[in-house]
JSON list of C-alpha atoms in Angstrom, two decimals:
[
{"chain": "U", "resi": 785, "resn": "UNK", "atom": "CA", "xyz": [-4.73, 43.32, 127.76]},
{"chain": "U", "resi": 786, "resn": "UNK", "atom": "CA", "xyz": [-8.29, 43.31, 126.15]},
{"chain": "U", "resi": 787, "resn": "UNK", "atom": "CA", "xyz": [-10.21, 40.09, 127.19]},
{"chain": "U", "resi": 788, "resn": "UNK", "atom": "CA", "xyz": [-13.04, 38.85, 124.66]},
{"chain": "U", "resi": 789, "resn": "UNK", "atom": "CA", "xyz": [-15.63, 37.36, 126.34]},
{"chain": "U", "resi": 790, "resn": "UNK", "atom": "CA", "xyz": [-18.65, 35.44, 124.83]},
{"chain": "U", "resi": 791, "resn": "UNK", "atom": "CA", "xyz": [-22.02, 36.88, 123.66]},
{"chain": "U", "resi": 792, "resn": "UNK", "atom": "CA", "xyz": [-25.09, 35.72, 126.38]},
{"chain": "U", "resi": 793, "resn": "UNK", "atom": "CA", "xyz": [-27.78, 34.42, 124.89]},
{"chain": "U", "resi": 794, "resn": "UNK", "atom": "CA", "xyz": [-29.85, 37.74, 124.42]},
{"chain": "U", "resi": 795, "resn": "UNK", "atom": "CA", "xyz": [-27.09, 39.55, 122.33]},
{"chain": "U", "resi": 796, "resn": "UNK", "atom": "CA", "xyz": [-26.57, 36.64, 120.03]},
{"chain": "U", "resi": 797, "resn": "UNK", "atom": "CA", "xyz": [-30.65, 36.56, 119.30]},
{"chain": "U", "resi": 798, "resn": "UNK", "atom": "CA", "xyz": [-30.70, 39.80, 118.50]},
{"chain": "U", "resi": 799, "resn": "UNK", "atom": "CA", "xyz": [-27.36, 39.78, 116.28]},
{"chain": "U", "resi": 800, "resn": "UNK", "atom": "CA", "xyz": [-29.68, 36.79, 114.80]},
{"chain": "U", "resi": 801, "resn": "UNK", "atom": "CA", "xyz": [-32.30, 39.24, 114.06]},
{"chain": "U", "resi": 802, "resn": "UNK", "atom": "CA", "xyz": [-30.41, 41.02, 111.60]},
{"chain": "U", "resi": 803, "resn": "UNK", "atom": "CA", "xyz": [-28.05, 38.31, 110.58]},
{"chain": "U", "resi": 804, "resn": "UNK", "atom": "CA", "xyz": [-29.68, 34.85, 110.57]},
{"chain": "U", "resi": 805, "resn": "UNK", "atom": "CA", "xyz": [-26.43, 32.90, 110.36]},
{"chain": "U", "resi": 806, "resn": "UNK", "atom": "CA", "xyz": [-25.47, 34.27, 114.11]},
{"chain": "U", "resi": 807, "resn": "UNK", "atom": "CA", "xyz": [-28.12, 31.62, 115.34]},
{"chain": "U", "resi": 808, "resn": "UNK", "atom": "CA", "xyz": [-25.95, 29.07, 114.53]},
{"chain": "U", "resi": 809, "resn": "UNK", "atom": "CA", "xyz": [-24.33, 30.13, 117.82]},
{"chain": "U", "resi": 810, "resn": "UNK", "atom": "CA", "xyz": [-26.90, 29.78, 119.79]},
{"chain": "U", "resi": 811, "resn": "UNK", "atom": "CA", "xyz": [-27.10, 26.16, 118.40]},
{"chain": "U", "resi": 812, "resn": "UNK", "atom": "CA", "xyz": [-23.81, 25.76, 119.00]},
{"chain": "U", "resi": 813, "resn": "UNK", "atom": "CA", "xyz": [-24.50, 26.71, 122.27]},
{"chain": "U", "resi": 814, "resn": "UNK", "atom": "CA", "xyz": [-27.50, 24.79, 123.43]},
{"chain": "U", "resi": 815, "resn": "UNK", "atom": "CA", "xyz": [-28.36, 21.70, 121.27]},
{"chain": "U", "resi": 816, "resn": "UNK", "atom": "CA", "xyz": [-26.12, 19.28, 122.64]},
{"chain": "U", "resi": 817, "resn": "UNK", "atom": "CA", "xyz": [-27.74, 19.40, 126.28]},
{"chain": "U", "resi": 818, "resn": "UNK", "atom": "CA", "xyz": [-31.45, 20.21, 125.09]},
{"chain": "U", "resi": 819, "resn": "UNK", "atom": "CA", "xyz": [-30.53, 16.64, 122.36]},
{"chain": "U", "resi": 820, "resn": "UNK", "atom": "CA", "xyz": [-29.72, 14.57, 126.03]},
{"chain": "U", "resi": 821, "resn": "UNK", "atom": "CA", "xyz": [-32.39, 16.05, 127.64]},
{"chain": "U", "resi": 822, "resn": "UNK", "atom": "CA", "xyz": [-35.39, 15.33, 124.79]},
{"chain": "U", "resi": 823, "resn": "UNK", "atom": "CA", "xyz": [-33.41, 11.84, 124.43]},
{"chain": "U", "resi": 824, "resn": "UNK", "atom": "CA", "xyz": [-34.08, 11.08, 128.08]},
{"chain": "U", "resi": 825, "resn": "UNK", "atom": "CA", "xyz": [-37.48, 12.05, 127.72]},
{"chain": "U", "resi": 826, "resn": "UNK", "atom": "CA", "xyz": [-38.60, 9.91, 124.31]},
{"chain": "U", "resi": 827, "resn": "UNK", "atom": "CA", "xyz": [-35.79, 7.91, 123.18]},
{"chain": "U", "resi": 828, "resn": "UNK", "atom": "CA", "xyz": [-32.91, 8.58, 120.44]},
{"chain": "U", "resi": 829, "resn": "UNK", "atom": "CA", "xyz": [-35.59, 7.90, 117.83]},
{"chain": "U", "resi": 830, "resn": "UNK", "atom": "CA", "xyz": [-37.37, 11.09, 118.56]},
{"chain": "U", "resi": 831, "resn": "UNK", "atom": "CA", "xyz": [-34.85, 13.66, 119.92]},
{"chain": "U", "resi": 832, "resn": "UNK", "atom": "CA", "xyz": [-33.19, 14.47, 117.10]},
{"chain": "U", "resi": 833, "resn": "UNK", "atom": "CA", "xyz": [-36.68, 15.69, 114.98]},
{"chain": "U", "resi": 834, "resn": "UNK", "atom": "CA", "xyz": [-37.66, 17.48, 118.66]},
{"chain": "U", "resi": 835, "resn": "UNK", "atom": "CA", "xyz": [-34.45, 19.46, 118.77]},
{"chain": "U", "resi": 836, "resn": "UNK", "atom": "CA", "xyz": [-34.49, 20.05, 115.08]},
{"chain": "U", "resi": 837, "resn": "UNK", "atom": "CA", "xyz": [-38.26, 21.42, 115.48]},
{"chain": "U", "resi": 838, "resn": "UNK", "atom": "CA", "xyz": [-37.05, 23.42, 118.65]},
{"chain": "U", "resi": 839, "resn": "UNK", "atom": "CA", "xyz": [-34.35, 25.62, 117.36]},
{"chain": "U", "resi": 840, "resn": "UNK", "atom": "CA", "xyz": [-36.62, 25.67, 114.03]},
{"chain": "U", "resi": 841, "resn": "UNK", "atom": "CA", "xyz": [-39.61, 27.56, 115.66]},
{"chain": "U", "resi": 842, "resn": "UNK", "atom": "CA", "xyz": [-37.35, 29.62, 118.21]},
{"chain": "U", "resi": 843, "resn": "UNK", "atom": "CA", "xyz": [-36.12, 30.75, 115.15]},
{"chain": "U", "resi": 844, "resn": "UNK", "atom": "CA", "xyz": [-38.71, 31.67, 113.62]},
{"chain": "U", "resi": 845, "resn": "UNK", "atom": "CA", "xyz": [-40.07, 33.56, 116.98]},
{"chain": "U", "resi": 846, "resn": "UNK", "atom": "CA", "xyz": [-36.50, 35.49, 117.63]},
{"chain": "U", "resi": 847, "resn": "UNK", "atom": "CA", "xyz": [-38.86, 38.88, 116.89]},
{"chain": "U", "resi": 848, "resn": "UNK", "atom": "CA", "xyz": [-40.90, 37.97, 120.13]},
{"chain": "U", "resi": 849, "resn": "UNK", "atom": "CA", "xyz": [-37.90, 36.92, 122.07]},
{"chain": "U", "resi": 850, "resn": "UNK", "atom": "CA", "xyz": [-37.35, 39.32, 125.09]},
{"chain": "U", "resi": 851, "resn": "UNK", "atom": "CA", "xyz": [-34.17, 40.12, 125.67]},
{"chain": "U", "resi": 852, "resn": "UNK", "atom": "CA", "xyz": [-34.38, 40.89, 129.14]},
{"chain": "U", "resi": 853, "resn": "UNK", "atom": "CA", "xyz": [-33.97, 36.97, 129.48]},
{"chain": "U", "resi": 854, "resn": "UNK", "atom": "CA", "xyz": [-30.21, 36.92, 129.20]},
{"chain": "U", "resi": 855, "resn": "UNK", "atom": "CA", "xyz": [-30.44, 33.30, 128.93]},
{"chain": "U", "resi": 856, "resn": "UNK", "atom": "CA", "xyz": [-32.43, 31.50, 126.50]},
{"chain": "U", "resi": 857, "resn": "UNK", "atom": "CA", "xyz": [-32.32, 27.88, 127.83]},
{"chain": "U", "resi": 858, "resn": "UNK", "atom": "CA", "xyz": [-35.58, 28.52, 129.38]},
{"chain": "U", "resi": 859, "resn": "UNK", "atom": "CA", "xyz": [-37.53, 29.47, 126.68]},
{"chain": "U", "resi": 860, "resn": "UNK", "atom": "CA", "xyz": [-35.64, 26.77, 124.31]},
{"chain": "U", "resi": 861, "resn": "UNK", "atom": "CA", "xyz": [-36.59, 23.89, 127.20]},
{"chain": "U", "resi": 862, "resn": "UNK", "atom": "CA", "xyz": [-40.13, 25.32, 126.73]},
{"chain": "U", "resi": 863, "resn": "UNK", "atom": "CA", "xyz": [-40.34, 25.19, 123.33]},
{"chain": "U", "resi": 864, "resn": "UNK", "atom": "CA", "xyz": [-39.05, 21.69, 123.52]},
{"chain": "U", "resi": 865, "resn": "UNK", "atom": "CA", "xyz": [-41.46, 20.77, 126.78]},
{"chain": "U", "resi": 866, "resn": "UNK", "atom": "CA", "xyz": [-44.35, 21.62, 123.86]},
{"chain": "U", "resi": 867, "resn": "UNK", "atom": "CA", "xyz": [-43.15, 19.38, 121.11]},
{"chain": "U", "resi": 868, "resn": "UNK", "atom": "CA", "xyz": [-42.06, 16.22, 123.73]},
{"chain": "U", "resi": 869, "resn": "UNK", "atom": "CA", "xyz": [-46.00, 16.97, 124.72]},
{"chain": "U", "resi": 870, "resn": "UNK", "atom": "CA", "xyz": [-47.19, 15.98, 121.53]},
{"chain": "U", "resi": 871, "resn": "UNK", "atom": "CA", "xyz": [-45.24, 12.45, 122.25]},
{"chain": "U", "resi": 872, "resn": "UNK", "atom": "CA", "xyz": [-46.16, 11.58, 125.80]},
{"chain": "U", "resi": 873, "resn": "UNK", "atom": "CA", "xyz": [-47.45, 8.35, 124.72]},
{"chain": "U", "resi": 874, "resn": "UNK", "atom": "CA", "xyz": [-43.71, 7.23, 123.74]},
{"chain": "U", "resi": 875, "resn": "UNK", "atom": "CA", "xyz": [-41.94, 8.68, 126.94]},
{"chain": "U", "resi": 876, "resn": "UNK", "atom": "CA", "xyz": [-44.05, 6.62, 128.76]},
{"chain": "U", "resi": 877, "resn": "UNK", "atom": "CA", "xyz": [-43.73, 3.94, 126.71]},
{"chain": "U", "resi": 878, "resn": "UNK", "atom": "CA", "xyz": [-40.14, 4.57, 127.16]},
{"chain": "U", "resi": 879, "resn": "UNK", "atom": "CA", "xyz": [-40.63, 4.94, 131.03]},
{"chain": "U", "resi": 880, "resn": "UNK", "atom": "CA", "xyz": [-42.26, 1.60, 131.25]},
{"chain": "U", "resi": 881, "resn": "UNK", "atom": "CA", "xyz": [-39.69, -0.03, 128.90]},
{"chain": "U", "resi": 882, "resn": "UNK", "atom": "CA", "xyz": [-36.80, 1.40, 131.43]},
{"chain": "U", "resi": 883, "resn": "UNK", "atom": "CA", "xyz": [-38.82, 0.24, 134.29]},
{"chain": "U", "resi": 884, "resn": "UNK", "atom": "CA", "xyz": [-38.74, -3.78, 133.01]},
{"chain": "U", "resi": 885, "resn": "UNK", "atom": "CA", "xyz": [-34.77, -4.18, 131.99]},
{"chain": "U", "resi": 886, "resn": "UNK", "atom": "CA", "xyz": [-33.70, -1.48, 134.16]},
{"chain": "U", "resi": 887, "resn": "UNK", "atom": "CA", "xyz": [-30.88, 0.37, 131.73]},
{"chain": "U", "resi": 888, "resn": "UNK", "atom": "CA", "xyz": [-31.06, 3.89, 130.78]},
{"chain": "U", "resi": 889, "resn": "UNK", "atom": "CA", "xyz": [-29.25, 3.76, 127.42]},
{"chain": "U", "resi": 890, "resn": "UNK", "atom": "CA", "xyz": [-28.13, 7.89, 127.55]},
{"chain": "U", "resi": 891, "resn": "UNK", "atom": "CA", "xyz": [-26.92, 7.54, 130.92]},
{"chain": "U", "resi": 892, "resn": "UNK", "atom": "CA", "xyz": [-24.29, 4.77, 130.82]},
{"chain": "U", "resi": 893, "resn": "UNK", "atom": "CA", "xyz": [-21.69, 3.96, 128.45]},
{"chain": "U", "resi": 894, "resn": "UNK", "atom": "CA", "xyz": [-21.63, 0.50, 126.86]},
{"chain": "U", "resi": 895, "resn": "UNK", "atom": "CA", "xyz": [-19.71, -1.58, 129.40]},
{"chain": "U", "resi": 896, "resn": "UNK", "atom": "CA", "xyz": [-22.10, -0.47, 131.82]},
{"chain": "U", "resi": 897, "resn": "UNK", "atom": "CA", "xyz": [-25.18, -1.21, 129.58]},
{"chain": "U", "resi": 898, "resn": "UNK", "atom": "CA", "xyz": [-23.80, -4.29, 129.55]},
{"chain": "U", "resi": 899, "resn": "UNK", "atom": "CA", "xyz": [-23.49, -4.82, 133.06]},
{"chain": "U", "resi": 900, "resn": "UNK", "atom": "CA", "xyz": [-26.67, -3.31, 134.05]},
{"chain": "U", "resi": 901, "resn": "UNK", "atom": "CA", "xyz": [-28.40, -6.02, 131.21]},
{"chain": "U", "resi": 902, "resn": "UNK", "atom": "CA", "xyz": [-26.87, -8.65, 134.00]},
{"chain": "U", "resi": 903, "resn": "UNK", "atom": "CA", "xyz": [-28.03, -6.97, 137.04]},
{"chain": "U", "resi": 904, "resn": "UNK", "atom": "CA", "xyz": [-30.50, -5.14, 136.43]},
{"chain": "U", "resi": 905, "resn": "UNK", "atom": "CA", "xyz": [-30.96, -1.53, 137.80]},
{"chain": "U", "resi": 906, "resn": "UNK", "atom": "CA", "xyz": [-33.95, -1.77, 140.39]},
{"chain": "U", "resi": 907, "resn": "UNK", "atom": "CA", "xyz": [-33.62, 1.43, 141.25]},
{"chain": "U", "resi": 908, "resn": "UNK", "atom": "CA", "xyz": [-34.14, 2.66, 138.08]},
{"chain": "U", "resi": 909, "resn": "UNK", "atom": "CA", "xyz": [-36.88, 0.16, 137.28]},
{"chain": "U", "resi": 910, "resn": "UNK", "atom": "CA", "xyz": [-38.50, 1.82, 140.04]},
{"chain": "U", "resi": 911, "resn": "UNK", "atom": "CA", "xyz": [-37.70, 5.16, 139.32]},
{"chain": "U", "resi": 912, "resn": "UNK", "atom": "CA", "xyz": [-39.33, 4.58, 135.64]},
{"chain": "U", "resi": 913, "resn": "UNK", "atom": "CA", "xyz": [-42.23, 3.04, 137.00]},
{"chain": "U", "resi": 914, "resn": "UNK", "atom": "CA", "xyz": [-42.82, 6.27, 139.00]},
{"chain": "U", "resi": 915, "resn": "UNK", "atom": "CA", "xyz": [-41.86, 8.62, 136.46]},
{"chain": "U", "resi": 916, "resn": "UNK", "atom": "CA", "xyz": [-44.26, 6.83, 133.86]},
{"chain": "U", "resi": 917, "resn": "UNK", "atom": "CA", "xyz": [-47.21, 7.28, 136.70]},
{"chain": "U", "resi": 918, "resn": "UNK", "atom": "CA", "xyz": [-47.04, 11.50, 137.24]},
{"chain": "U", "resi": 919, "resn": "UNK", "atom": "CA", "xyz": [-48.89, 13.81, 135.54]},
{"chain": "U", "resi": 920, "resn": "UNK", "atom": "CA", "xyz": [-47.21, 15.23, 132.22]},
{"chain": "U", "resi": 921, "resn": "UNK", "atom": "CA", "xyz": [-47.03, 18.42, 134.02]},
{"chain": "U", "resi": 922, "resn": "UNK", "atom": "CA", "xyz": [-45.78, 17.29, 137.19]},
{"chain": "U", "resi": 923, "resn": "UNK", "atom": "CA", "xyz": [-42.68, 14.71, 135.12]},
{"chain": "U", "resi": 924, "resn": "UNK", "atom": "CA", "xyz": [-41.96, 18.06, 133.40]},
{"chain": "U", "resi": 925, "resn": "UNK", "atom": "CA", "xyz": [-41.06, 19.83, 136.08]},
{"chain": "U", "resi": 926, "resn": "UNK", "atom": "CA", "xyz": [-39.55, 17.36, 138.00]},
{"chain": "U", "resi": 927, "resn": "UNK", "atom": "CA", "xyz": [-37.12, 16.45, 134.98]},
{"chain": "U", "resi": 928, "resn": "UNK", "atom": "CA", "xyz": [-36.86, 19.89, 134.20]},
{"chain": "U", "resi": 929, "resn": "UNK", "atom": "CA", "xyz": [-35.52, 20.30, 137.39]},
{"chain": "U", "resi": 930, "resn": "UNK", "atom": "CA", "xyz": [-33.18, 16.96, 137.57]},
{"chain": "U", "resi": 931, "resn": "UNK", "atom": "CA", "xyz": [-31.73, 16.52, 134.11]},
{"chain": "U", "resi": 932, "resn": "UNK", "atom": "CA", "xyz": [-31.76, 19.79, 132.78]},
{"chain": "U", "resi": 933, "resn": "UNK", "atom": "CA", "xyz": [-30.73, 21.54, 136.28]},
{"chain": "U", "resi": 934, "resn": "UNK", "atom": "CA", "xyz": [-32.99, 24.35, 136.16]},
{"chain": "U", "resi": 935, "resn": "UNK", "atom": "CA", "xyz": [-34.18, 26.39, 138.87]},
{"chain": "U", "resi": 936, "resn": "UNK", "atom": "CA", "xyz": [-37.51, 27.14, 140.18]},
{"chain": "U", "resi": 937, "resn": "UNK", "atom": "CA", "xyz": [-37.69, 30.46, 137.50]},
{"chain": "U", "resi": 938, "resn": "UNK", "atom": "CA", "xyz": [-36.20, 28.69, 134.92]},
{"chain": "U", "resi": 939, "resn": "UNK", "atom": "CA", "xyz": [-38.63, 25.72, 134.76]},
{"chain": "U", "resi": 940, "resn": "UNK", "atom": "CA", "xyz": [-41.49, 28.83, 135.59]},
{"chain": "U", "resi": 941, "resn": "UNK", "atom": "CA", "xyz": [-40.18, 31.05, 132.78]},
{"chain": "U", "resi": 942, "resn": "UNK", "atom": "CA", "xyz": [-39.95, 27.62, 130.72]},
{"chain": "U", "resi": 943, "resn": "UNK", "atom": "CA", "xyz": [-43.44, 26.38, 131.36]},
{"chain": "U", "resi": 944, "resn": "UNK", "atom": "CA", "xyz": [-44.90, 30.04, 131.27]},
{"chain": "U", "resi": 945, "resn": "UNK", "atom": "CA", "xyz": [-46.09, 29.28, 134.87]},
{"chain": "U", "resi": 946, "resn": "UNK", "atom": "CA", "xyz": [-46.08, 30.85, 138.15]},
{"chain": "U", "resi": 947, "resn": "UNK", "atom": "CA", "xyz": [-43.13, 29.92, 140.51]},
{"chain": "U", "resi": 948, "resn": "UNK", "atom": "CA", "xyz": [-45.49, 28.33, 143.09]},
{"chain": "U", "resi": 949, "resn": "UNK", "atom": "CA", "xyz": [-46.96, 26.07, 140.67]},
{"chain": "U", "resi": 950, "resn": "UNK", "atom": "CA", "xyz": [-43.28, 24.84, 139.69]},
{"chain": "U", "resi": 951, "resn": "UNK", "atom": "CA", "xyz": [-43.03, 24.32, 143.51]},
{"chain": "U", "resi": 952, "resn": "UNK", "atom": "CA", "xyz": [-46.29, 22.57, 143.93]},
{"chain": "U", "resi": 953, "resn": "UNK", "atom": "CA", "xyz": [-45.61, 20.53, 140.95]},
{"chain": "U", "resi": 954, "resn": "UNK", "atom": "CA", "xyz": [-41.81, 19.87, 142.28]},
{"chain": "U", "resi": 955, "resn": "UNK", "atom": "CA", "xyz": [-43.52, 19.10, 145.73]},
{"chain": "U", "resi": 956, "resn": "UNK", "atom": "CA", "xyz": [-46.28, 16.27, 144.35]},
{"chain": "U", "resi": 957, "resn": "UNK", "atom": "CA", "xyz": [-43.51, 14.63, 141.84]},
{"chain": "U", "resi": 958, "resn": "UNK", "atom": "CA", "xyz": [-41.02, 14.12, 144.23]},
{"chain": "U", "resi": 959, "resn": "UNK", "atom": "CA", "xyz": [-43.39, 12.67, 146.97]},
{"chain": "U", "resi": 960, "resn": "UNK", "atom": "CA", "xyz": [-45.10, 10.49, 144.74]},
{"chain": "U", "resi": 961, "resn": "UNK", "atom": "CA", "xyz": [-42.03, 9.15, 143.37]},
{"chain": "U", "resi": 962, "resn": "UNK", "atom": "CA", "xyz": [-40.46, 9.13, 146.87]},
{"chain": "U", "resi": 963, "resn": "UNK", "atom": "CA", "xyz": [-43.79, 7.13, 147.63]},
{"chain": "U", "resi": 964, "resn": "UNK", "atom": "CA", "xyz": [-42.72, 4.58, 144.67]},
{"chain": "U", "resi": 965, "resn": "UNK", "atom": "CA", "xyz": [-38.67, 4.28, 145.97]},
{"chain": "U", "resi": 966, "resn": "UNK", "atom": "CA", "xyz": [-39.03, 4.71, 148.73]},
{"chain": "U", "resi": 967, "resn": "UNK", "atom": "CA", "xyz": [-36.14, 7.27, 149.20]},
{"chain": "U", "resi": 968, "resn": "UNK", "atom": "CA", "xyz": [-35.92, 10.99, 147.64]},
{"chain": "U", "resi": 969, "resn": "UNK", "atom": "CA", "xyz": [-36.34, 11.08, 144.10]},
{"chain": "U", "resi": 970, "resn": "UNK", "atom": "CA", "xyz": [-33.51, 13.65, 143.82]},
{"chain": "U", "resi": 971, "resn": "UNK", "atom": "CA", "xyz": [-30.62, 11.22, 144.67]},
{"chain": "U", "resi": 972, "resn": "UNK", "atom": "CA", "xyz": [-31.63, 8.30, 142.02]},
{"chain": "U", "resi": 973, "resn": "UNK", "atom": "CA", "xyz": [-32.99, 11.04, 138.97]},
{"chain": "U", "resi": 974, "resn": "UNK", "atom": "CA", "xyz": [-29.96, 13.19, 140.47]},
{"chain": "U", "resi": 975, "resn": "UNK", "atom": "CA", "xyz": [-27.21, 11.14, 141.66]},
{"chain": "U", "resi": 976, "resn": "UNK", "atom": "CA", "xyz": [-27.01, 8.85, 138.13]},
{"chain": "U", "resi": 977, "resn": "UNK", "atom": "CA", "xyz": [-27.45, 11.40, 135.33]},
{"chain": "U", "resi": 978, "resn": "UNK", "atom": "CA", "xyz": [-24.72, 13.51, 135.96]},
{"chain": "U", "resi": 979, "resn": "UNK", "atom": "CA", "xyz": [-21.19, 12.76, 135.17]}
]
C-alpha cells in the first residue's frame, strides 16, 4: 500500500516558486492560526489586513526563503510580528480595553462573553494590564511563546534573534507579569487560550 503524505512547508514554497497557485497551500495551511494569533494581538478590525499583508509579502519573498527551514510558521509569525509592529498603539489600546471589562472576545464563545460581561475576568484584567506594560519586544516573545506555541528557535528564527535573547526576553515578560498577577504568567496567557 502506497501512503501519500503531505508536502512540509519547504517543498510546497518551492513548488510555489515555479507554480504560484501551490501557495494557496501554504495558506491553507497557516492562515487560520496566524488570523487568531494577529486577532489576539490588535483586535478583529486589524487581523484580517495583517494576515492578508503577511502571506502577501512572504509571497513575494518565496526566492529568499531557505528551505532548510522545513517549517515556515516561523518566518510567517515574523513577517506578521513586523506588520502588528506598525500597530502597537492599538494592541495596547486593546490590552487596556481587556484589562477594564475583563473579556477576551477570541477566546470565549458567546455564552461565555456573556457571562464574563457579569463577572468580570480579573484575572484577565490583570493579565492585560501587564501585557499592555512590557516592552513590544518582550509581549512578542512572550505571546509568541503562549498563543502561538512556539519554541525558543522558533520565536529566535521568527524575530531574527539569538536564542538567549528569546530567553532573556521570555525571562523579563514573565516576571514582570508574574510581578502584576501575582502567579506565573504561563497558566492565565496559557491555561485560557487553548481549547
Amino acid at each position: 500500500m502506497i501512503t501519500h503524505t503531505e508536502p512540509d512547508d519547504a517543498e510546497v514554497i518551492d513548488r510555489a516558486r515555479r507554480d504560484p497557485a501551490v501557495f494557496s497551500v501554504l495558506f491553507d495551511r497557516h492562515a487560520p492560526a496566524l488570523h487568531r494569533y494577529v486577532t489576539r494581538r490588535l483586535g478583529e478590525s486589524l487581523a484580517d489586513d495583517v494576515v492578508a499583508d503577511t502571506f502577501l509579502a512572504a509571497f513575494r519573498k518565496l526566492g529568499r526563503y531557505d528551505t532548510a527551514h522545513r517549517d515556515a510558521r516561523p518566518w510567517l509569525y515574523g513577517i506578521a510580528a513586523n506588520l502588528i509592529g506598525r500597530h502597537r498603539r492599538a494592541e495596547v489600546r486593546a490590552y487596556r480595553a481587556l484589562a477594564r471589562i475583563g473579556v477576551d472576545e477570541v477566546e470565549q464563545s458567546y455564552t461565555d462573553r456573556v457571562e464574563a460581561r457579569v463577572s468580570a475576568s480579573a484575572a484577565h484584567r490583570k493579565l492585560a494590564e501587564a501585557l499592555a506594560t512590557l516592552s513590544p519586544q518582550d509581549r512578542e516573545v512572550l505571546l509568541m511563546v503562549a498563543w502561538a506555541d512556539f519554541g525558543y528557535q522558533e520565536v529566535a528564527l521568527a524575530l531574527g534573534i539569538p536564542v538567549g535573547t528569546v530567553r532573556s526576553r521570555l525571562h523579563r515578560a514573565r516576571r514582570k507579569t508574574r510581578a502584576a498577577l501575582g502567579a506565573d504568567p504561563s497558566a492565565v496567557v496559557e491555561g485560557n487560550t487553548r481549547g
